[in-house]
PDB file of C-alpha atoms in Angstrom:
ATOM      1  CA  UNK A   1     -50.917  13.912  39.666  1.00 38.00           C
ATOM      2  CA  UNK A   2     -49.185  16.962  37.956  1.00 45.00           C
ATOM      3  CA  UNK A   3     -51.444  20.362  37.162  1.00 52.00           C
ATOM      4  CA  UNK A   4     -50.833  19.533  33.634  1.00 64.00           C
ATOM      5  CA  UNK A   5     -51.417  15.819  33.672  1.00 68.00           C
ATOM      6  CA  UNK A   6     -55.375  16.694  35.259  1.00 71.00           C
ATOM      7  CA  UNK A   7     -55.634  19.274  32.522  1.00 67.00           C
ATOM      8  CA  UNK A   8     -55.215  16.929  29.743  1.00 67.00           C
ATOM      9  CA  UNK A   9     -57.500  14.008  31.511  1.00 68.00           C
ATOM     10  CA  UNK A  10     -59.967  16.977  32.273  1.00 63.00           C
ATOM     11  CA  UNK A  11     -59.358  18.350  28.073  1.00 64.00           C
ATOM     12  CA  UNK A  12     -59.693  14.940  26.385  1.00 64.00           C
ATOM     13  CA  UNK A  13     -61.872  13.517  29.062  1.00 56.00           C
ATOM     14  CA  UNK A  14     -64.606  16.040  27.914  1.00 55.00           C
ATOM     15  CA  UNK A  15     -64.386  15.202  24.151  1.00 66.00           C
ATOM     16  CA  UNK A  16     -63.861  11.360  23.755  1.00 56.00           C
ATOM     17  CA  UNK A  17     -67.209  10.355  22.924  1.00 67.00           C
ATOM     18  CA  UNK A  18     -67.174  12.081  20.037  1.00 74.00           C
ATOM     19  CA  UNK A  19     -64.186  12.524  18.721  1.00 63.00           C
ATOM     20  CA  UNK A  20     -63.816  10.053  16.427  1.00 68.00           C
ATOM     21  CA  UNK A  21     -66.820  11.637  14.846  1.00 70.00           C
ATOM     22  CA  UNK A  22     -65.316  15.215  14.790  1.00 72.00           C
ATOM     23  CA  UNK A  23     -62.551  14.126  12.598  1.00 71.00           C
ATOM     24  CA  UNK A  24     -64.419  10.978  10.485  1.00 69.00           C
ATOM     25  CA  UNK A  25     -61.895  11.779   7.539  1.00 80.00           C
ATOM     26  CA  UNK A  26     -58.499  10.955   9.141  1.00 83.00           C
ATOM     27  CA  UNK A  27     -57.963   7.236   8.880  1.00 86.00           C
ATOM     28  CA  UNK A  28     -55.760   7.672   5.543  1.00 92.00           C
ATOM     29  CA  UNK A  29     -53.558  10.171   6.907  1.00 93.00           C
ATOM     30  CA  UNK A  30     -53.009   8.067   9.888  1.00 95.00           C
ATOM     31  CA  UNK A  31     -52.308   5.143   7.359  1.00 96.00           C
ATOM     32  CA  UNK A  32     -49.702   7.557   5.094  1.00 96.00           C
ATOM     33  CA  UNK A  33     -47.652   8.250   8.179  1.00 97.00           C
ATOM     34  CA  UNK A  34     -47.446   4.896   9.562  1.00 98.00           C
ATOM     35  CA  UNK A  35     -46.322   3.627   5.825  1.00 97.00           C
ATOM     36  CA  UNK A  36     -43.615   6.168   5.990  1.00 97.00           C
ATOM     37  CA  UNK A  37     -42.157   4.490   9.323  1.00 98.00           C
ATOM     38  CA  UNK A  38     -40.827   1.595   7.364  1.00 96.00           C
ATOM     39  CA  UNK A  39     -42.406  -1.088  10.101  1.00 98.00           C
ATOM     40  CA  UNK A  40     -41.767  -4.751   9.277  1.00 98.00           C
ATOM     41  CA  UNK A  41     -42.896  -7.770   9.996  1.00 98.00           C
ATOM     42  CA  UNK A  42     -42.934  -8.730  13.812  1.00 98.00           C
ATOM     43  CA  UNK A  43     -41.698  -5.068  15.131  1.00 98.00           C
ATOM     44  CA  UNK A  44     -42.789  -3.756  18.404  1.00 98.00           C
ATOM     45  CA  UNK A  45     -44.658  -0.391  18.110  1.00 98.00           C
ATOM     46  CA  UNK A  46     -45.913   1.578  20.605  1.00 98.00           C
ATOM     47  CA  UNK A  47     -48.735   4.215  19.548  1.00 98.00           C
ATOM     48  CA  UNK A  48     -47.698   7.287  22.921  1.00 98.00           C
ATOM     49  CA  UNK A  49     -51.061   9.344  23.551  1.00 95.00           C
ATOM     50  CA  UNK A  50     -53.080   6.815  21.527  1.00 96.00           C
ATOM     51  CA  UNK A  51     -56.231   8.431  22.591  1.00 94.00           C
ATOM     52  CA  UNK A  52     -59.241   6.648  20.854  1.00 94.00           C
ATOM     53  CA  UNK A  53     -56.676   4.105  19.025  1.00 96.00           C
ATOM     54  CA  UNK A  54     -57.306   5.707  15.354  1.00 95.00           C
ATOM     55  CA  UNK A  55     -53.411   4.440  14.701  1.00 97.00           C
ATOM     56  CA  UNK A  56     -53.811   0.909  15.844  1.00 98.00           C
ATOM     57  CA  UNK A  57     -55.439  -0.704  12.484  1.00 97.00           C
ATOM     58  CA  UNK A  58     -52.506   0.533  10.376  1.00 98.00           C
ATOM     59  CA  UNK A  59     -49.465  -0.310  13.033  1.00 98.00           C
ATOM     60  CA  UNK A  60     -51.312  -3.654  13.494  1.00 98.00           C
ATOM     61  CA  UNK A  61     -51.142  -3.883   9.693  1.00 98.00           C
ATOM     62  CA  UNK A  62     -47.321  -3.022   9.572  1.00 98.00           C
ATOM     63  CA  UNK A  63     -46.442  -5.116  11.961  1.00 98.00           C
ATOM     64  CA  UNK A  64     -48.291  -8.430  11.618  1.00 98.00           C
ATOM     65  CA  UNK A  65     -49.643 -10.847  13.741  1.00 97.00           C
ATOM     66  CA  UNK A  66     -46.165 -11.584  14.842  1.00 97.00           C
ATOM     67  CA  UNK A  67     -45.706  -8.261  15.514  1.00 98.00           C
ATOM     68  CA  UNK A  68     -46.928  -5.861  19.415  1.00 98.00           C
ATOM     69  CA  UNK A  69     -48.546  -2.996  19.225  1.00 98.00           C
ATOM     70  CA  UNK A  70     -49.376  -1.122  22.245  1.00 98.00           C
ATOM     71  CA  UNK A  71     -51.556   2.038  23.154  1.00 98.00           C
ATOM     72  CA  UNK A  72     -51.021   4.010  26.332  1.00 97.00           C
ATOM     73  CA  UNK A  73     -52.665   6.960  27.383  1.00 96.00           C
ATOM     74  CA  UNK A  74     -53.788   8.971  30.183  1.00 92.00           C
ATOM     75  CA  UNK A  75     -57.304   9.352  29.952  1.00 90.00           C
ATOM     76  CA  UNK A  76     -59.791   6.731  30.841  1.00 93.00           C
ATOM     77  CA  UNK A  77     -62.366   8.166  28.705  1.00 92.00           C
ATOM     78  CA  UNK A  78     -60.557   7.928  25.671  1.00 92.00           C
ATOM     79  CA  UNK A  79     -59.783   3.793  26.265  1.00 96.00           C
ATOM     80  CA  UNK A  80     -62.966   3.654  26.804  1.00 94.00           C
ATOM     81  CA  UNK A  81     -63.998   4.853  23.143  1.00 94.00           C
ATOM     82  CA  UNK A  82     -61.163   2.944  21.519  1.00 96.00           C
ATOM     83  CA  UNK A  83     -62.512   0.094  23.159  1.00 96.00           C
ATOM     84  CA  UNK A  84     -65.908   0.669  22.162  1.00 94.00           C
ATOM     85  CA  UNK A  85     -64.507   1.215  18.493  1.00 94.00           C
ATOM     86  CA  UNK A  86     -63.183  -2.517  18.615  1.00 95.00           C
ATOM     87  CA  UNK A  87     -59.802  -1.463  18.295  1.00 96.00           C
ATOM     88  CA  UNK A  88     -58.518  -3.182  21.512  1.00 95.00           C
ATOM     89  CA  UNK A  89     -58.116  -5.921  18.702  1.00 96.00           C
ATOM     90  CA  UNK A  90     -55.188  -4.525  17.241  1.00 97.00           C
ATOM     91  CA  UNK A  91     -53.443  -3.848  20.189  1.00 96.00           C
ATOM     92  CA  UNK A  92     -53.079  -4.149  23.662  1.00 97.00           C
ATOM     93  CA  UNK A  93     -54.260  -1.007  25.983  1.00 98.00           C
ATOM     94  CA  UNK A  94     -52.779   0.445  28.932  1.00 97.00           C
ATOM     95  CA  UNK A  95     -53.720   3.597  30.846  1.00 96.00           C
ATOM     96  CA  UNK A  96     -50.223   5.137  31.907  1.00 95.00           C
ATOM     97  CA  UNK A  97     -48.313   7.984  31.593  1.00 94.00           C
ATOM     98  CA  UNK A  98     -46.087   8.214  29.031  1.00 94.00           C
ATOM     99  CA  UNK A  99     -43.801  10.453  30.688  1.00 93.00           C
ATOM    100  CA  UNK A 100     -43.125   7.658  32.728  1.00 96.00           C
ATOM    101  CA  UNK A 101     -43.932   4.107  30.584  1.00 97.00           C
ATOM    102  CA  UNK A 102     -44.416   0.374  32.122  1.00 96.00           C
ATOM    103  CA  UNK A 103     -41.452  -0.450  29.780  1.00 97.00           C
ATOM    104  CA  UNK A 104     -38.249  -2.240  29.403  1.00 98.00           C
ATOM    105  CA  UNK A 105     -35.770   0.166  28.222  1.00 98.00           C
ATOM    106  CA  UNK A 106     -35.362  -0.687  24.370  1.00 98.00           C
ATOM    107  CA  UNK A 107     -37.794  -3.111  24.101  1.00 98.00           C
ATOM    108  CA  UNK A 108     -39.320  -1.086  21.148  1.00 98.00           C
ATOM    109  CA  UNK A 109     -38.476  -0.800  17.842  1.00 98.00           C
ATOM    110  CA  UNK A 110     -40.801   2.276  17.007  1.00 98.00           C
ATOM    111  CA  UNK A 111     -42.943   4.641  18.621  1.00 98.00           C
ATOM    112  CA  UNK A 112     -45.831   6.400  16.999  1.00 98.00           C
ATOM    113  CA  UNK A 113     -47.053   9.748  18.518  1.00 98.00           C
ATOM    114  CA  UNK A 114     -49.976  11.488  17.286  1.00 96.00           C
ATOM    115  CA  UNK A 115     -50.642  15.271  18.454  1.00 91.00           C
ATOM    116  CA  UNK A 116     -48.770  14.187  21.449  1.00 93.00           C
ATOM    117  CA  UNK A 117     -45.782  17.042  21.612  1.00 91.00           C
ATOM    118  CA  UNK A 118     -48.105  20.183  22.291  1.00 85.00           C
ATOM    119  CA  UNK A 119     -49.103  18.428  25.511  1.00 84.00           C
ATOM    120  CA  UNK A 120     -46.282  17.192  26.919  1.00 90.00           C
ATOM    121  CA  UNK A 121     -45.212  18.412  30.561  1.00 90.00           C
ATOM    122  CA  UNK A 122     -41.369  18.494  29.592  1.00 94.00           C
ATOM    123  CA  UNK A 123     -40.823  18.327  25.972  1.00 96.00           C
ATOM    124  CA  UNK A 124     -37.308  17.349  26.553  1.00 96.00           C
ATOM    125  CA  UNK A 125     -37.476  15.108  29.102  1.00 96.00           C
ATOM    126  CA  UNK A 126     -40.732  12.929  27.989  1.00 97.00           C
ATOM    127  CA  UNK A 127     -38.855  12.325  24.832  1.00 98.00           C
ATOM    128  CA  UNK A 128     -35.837  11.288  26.702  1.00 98.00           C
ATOM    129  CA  UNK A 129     -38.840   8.928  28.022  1.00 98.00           C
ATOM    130  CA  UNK A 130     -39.802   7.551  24.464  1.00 98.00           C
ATOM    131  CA  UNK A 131     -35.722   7.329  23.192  1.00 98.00           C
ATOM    132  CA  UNK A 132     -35.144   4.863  27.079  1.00 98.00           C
ATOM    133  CA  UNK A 133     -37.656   2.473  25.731  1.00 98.00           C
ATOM    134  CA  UNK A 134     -36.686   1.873  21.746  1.00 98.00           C
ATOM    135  CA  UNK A 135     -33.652   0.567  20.639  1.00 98.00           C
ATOM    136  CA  UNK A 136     -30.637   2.080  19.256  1.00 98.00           C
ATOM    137  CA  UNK A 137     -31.849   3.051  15.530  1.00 98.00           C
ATOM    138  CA  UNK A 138     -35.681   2.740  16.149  1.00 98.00           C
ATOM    139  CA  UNK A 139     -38.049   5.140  15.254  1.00 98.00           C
ATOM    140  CA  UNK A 140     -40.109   8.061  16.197  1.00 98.00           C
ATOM    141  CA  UNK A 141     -43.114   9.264  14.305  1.00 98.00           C
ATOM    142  CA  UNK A 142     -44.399  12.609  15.756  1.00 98.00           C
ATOM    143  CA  UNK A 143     -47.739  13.236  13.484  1.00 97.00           C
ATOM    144  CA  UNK A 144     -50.529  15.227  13.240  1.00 95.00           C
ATOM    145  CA  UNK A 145     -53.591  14.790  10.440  1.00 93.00           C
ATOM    146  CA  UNK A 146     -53.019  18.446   9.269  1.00 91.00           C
ATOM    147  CA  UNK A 147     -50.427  20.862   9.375  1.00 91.00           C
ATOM    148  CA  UNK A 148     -49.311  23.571  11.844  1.00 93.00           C
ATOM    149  CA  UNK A 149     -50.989  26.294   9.826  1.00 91.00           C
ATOM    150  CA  UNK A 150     -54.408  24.469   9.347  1.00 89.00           C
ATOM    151  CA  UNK A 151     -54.328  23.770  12.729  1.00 88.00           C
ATOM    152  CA  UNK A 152     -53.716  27.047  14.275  1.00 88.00           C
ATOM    153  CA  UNK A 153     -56.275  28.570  11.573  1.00 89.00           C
ATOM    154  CA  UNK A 154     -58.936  25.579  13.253  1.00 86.00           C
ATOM    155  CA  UNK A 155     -57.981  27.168  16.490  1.00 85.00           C
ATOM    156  CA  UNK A 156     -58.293  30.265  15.589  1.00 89.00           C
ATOM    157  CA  UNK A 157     -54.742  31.021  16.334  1.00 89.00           C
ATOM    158  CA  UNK A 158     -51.396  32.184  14.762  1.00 89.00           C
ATOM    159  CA  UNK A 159     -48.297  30.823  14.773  1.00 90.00           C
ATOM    160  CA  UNK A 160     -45.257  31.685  16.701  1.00 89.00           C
ATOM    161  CA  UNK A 161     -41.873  31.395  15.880  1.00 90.00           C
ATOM    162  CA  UNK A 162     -41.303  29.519  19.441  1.00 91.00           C
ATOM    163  CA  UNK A 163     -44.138  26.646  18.558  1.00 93.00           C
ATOM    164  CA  UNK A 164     -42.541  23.429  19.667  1.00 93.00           C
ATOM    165  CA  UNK A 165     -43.396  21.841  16.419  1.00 94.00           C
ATOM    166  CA  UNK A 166     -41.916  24.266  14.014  1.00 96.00           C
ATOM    167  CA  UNK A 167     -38.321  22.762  12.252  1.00 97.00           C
ATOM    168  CA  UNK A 168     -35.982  24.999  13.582  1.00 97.00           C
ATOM    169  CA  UNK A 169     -37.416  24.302  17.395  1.00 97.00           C
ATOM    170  CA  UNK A 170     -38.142  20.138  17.000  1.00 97.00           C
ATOM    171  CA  UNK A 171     -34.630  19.552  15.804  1.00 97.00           C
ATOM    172  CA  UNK A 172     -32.565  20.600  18.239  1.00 98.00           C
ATOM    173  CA  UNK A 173     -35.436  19.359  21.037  1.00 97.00           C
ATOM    174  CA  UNK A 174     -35.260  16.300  19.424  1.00 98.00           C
ATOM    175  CA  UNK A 175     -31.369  15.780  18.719  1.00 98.00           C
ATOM    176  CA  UNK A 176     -30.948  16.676  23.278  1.00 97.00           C
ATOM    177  CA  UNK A 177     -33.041  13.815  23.578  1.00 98.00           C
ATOM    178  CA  UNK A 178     -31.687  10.873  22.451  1.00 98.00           C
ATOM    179  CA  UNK A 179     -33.029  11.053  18.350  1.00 98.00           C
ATOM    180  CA  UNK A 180     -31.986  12.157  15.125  1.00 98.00           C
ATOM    181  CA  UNK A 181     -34.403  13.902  13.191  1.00 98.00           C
ATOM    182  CA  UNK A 182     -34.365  12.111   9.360  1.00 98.00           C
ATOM    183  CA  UNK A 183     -37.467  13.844   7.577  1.00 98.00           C
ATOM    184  CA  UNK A 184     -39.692  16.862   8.517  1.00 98.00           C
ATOM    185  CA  UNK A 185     -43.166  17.656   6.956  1.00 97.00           C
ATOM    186  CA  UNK A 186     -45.329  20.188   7.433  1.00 97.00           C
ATOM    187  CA  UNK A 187     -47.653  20.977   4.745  1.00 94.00           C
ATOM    188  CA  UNK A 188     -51.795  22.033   5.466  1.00 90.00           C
ATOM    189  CA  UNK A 189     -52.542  18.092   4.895  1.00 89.00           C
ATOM    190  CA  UNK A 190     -50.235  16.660   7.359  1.00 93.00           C
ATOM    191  CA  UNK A 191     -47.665  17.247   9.937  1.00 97.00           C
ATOM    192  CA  UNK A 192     -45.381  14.677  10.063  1.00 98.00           C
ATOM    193  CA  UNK A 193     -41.264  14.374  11.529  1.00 98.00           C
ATOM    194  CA  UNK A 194     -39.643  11.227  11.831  1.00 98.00           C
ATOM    195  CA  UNK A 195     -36.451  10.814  13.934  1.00 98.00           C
ATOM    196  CA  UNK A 196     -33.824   7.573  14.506  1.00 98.00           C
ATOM    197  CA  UNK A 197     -33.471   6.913  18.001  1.00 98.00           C
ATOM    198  CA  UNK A 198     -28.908   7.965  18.359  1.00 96.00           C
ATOM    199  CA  UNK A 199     -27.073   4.262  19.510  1.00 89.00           C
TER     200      UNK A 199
END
Protein backbone atom coordinates (compact mmCIF):
# COMPACT_ATOMS: atom_id res chain seq x y z
CA UNK A 1 0.00 0.00 0.00
CA UNK A 2 1.02 3.51 -1.37
CA UNK A 3 2.38 6.39 1.31
CA UNK A 4 -0.68 8.21 0.38
CA UNK A 5 -3.20 5.42 0.42
CA UNK A 6 -2.01 4.72 4.55
CA UNK A 7 -2.34 8.45 5.02
CA UNK A 8 -5.88 8.64 4.11
CA UNK A 9 -6.84 5.15 6.04
CA UNK A 10 -4.65 6.64 8.95
CA UNK A 11 -6.74 10.53 8.31
CA UNK A 12 -10.29 9.15 8.05
CA UNK A 13 -9.58 6.15 10.15
CA UNK A 14 -9.12 8.59 13.15
CA UNK A 15 -12.41 10.54 12.59
CA UNK A 16 -15.18 8.03 11.50
CA UNK A 17 -16.93 7.63 14.61
CA UNK A 18 -17.90 10.85 14.66
CA UNK A 19 -18.15 12.27 11.70
CA UNK A 20 -21.42 12.03 10.84
CA UNK A 21 -21.95 14.06 13.95
CA UNK A 22 -19.40 16.83 12.97
CA UNK A 23 -21.35 17.70 9.96
CA UNK A 24 -25.25 16.69 11.23
CA UNK A 25 -26.53 19.45 8.68
CA UNK A 26 -25.42 17.99 5.30
CA UNK A 27 -28.01 15.47 4.22
CA UNK A 28 -29.87 18.20 1.91
CA UNK A 29 -26.89 19.26 0.18
CA UNK A 30 -26.03 15.73 -0.50
CA UNK A 31 -29.73 15.35 -1.76
CA UNK A 32 -29.42 18.83 -4.12
CA UNK A 33 -26.41 17.38 -5.86
CA UNK A 34 -27.60 14.00 -6.47
CA UNK A 35 -31.03 15.68 -7.98
CA UNK A 36 -28.84 17.61 -10.28
CA UNK A 37 -27.30 14.23 -11.77
CA UNK A 38 -30.48 13.52 -13.61
CA UNK A 39 -30.47 9.59 -12.28
CA UNK A 40 -33.42 7.51 -13.49
CA UNK A 41 -35.06 4.73 -12.77
CA UNK A 42 -32.91 1.44 -12.65
CA UNK A 43 -29.33 3.32 -13.26
CA UNK A 44 -26.21 1.99 -11.81
CA UNK A 45 -24.45 4.53 -9.49
CA UNK A 46 -21.49 4.20 -7.82
CA UNK A 47 -20.90 6.66 -4.72
CA UNK A 48 -16.24 6.70 -5.10
CA UNK A 49 -14.88 7.55 -1.45
CA UNK A 50 -18.33 6.93 0.06
CA UNK A 51 -16.92 7.18 3.47
CA UNK A 52 -19.80 6.85 6.09
CA UNK A 53 -22.47 6.40 3.08
CA UNK A 54 -24.19 10.01 3.72
CA UNK A 55 -24.97 9.79 -0.35
CA UNK A 56 -26.53 6.40 -0.39
CA UNK A 57 -30.30 7.38 0.79
CA UNK A 58 -30.61 9.91 -2.05
CA UNK A 59 -28.79 7.70 -5.03
CA UNK A 60 -30.94 4.82 -3.66
CA UNK A 61 -33.86 7.23 -4.08
CA UNK A 62 -32.84 8.20 -7.73
CA UNK A 63 -32.35 5.11 -8.77
CA UNK A 64 -35.07 2.79 -7.44
CA UNK A 65 -35.31 -0.51 -6.33
CA UNK A 66 -34.50 -1.56 -9.81
CA UNK A 67 -31.73 0.45 -9.74
CA UNK A 68 -27.45 -0.52 -7.96
CA UNK A 69 -25.91 1.60 -5.96
CA UNK A 70 -22.56 0.88 -4.70
CA UNK A 71 -20.10 2.43 -2.04
CA UNK A 72 -16.38 1.76 -2.10
CA UNK A 73 -13.88 3.10 0.01
CA UNK A 74 -10.65 2.60 1.58
CA UNK A 75 -11.05 2.80 5.09
CA UNK A 76 -12.49 0.11 7.22
CA UNK A 77 -13.47 2.44 9.85
CA UNK A 78 -15.60 4.44 7.85
CA UNK A 79 -17.80 1.06 6.52
CA UNK A 80 -17.94 0.38 9.68
CA UNK A 81 -19.98 3.66 10.66
CA UNK A 82 -22.04 3.56 7.49
CA UNK A 83 -22.92 0.27 8.51
CA UNK A 84 -23.75 1.13 11.89
CA UNK A 85 -25.88 4.11 10.37
CA UNK A 86 -28.09 1.38 8.53
CA UNK A 87 -27.15 2.60 5.32
CA UNK A 88 -25.75 -0.75 3.99
CA UNK A 89 -29.58 -0.83 3.04
CA UNK A 90 -29.31 1.38 0.26
CA UNK A 91 -26.45 0.00 -1.19
CA UNK A 92 -24.05 -2.55 -1.39
CA UNK A 93 -20.43 -1.90 0.36
CA UNK A 94 -17.09 -2.73 -0.72
CA UNK A 95 -13.72 -1.78 0.77
CA UNK A 96 -11.43 -1.13 -2.40
CA UNK A 97 -9.50 1.30 -3.89
CA UNK A 98 -10.92 3.35 -6.21
CA UNK A 99 -7.89 4.02 -8.05
CA UNK A 100 -8.16 0.64 -9.00
CA UNK A 101 -12.21 -0.57 -8.84
CA UNK A 102 -13.63 -4.38 -8.81
CA UNK A 103 -15.48 -3.20 -11.99
CA UNK A 104 -16.50 -4.04 -15.44
CA UNK A 105 -15.42 -1.31 -17.61
CA UNK A 106 -18.75 0.70 -18.36
CA UNK A 107 -20.90 -1.06 -16.32
CA UNK A 108 -21.94 2.32 -14.69
CA UNK A 109 -24.05 4.83 -15.67
CA UNK A 110 -22.95 7.49 -12.98
CA UNK A 111 -20.49 7.99 -10.43
CA UNK A 112 -20.91 10.18 -7.42
CA UNK A 113 -17.75 11.52 -5.64
CA UNK A 114 -17.90 13.44 -2.57
CA UNK A 115 -14.62 15.37 -1.30
CA UNK A 116 -12.88 12.68 -3.14
CA UNK A 117 -10.45 14.86 -5.67
CA UNK A 118 -8.19 16.55 -2.88
CA UNK A 119 -7.13 13.01 -1.96
CA UNK A 120 -6.52 11.34 -4.84
CA UNK A 121 -2.89 9.85 -5.51
CA UNK A 122 -3.01 10.82 -9.35
CA UNK A 123 -5.70 13.19 -10.13
CA UNK A 124 -5.43 12.31 -13.71
CA UNK A 125 -5.07 8.93 -13.72
CA UNK A 126 -7.80 7.87 -10.88
CA UNK A 127 -10.25 9.69 -13.00
CA UNK A 128 -9.15 7.87 -16.03
CA UNK A 129 -10.17 5.04 -13.32
CA UNK A 130 -13.83 6.38 -12.78
CA UNK A 131 -14.34 7.35 -16.91
CA UNK A 132 -13.04 2.95 -17.61
CA UNK A 133 -15.97 1.94 -15.56
CA UNK A 134 -19.16 4.27 -16.83
CA UNK A 135 -20.42 4.26 -20.08
CA UNK A 136 -20.00 6.51 -22.92
CA UNK A 137 -22.26 9.66 -21.80
CA UNK A 138 -22.55 8.76 -18.02
CA UNK A 139 -21.94 10.96 -15.39
CA UNK A 140 -19.60 12.33 -12.88
CA UNK A 141 -20.61 14.29 -9.85
CA UNK A 142 -17.50 15.67 -8.01
CA UNK A 143 -19.22 17.44 -4.75
CA UNK A 144 -18.46 18.88 -1.72
CA UNK A 145 -21.24 20.25 1.08
CA UNK A 146 -19.58 23.76 0.97
CA UNK A 147 -17.54 25.63 -1.23
CA UNK A 148 -13.77 26.02 -1.80
CA UNK A 149 -13.67 29.27 0.13
CA UNK A 150 -15.72 28.03 3.22
CA UNK A 151 -13.69 25.23 3.23
CA UNK A 152 -10.29 26.63 3.19
CA UNK A 153 -11.62 29.40 5.78
CA UNK A 154 -12.75 25.89 8.08
CA UNK A 155 -9.18 24.93 7.55
CA UNK A 156 -7.83 27.79 8.25
CA UNK A 157 -6.28 28.08 4.90
CA UNK A 158 -6.19 30.22 1.67
CA UNK A 159 -6.66 29.42 -1.59
CA UNK A 160 -4.24 28.95 -4.36
CA UNK A 161 -4.56 29.53 -7.79
CA UNK A 162 -3.12 25.78 -8.42
CA UNK A 163 -6.07 24.08 -6.08
CA UNK A 164 -7.18 21.08 -8.06
CA UNK A 165 -10.73 22.06 -7.63
CA UNK A 166 -10.68 25.56 -8.88
CA UNK A 167 -12.47 25.89 -12.75
CA UNK A 168 -9.68 26.79 -14.66
CA UNK A 169 -7.54 23.60 -13.13
CA UNK A 170 -10.70 20.77 -13.03
CA UNK A 171 -11.48 21.38 -16.66
CA UNK A 172 -8.71 20.64 -18.40
CA UNK A 173 -7.88 17.65 -15.59
CA UNK A 174 -11.07 16.51 -16.29
CA UNK A 175 -11.39 16.87 -20.25
CA UNK A 176 -7.39 14.46 -20.28
CA UNK A 177 -9.37 12.02 -18.60
CA UNK A 178 -11.96 10.72 -20.43
CA UNK A 179 -15.04 13.54 -19.32
CA UNK A 180 -16.52 16.60 -20.37
CA UNK A 181 -17.12 19.03 -17.85
CA UNK A 182 -21.12 20.31 -18.36
CA UNK A 183 -21.71 22.58 -15.15
CA UNK A 184 -19.32 24.00 -12.46
CA UNK A 185 -20.43 25.41 -9.01
CA UNK A 186 -18.70 26.80 -6.48
CA UNK A 187 -20.47 29.04 -4.23
CA UNK A 188 -19.82 29.04 0.06
CA UNK A 189 -22.96 26.49 0.20
CA UNK A 190 -21.78 23.93 -2.15
CA UNK A 191 -19.14 22.79 -4.45
CA UNK A 192 -20.44 20.97 -7.07
CA UNK A 193 -18.99 20.04 -11.10
CA UNK A 194 -20.63 17.63 -13.13
CA UNK A 195 -18.92 16.12 -16.23
CA UNK A 196 -20.28 13.54 -19.26
CA UNK A 197 -18.11 10.71 -19.50
CA UNK A 198 -16.51 11.55 -23.83
CA UNK A 199 -17.87 8.18 -26.11
Amino acid sequence: MSDDHTHVQEFFGARAADWDSRFPDDGPAYAAAVALMRLRAGDRVLDAGCGTGRALPPLRAAVGAAGVVVGVDLTPAMLEAAVRAGRYREGRLLLADVTALPLRAESLDAVFAAGLVAHLPNPAANLRELARVVRPGGTLALFHPIGRAALAARQGRHITPDDLRAEHNLGPLLAGSGWDMTSYVDEDARFLALAARRG
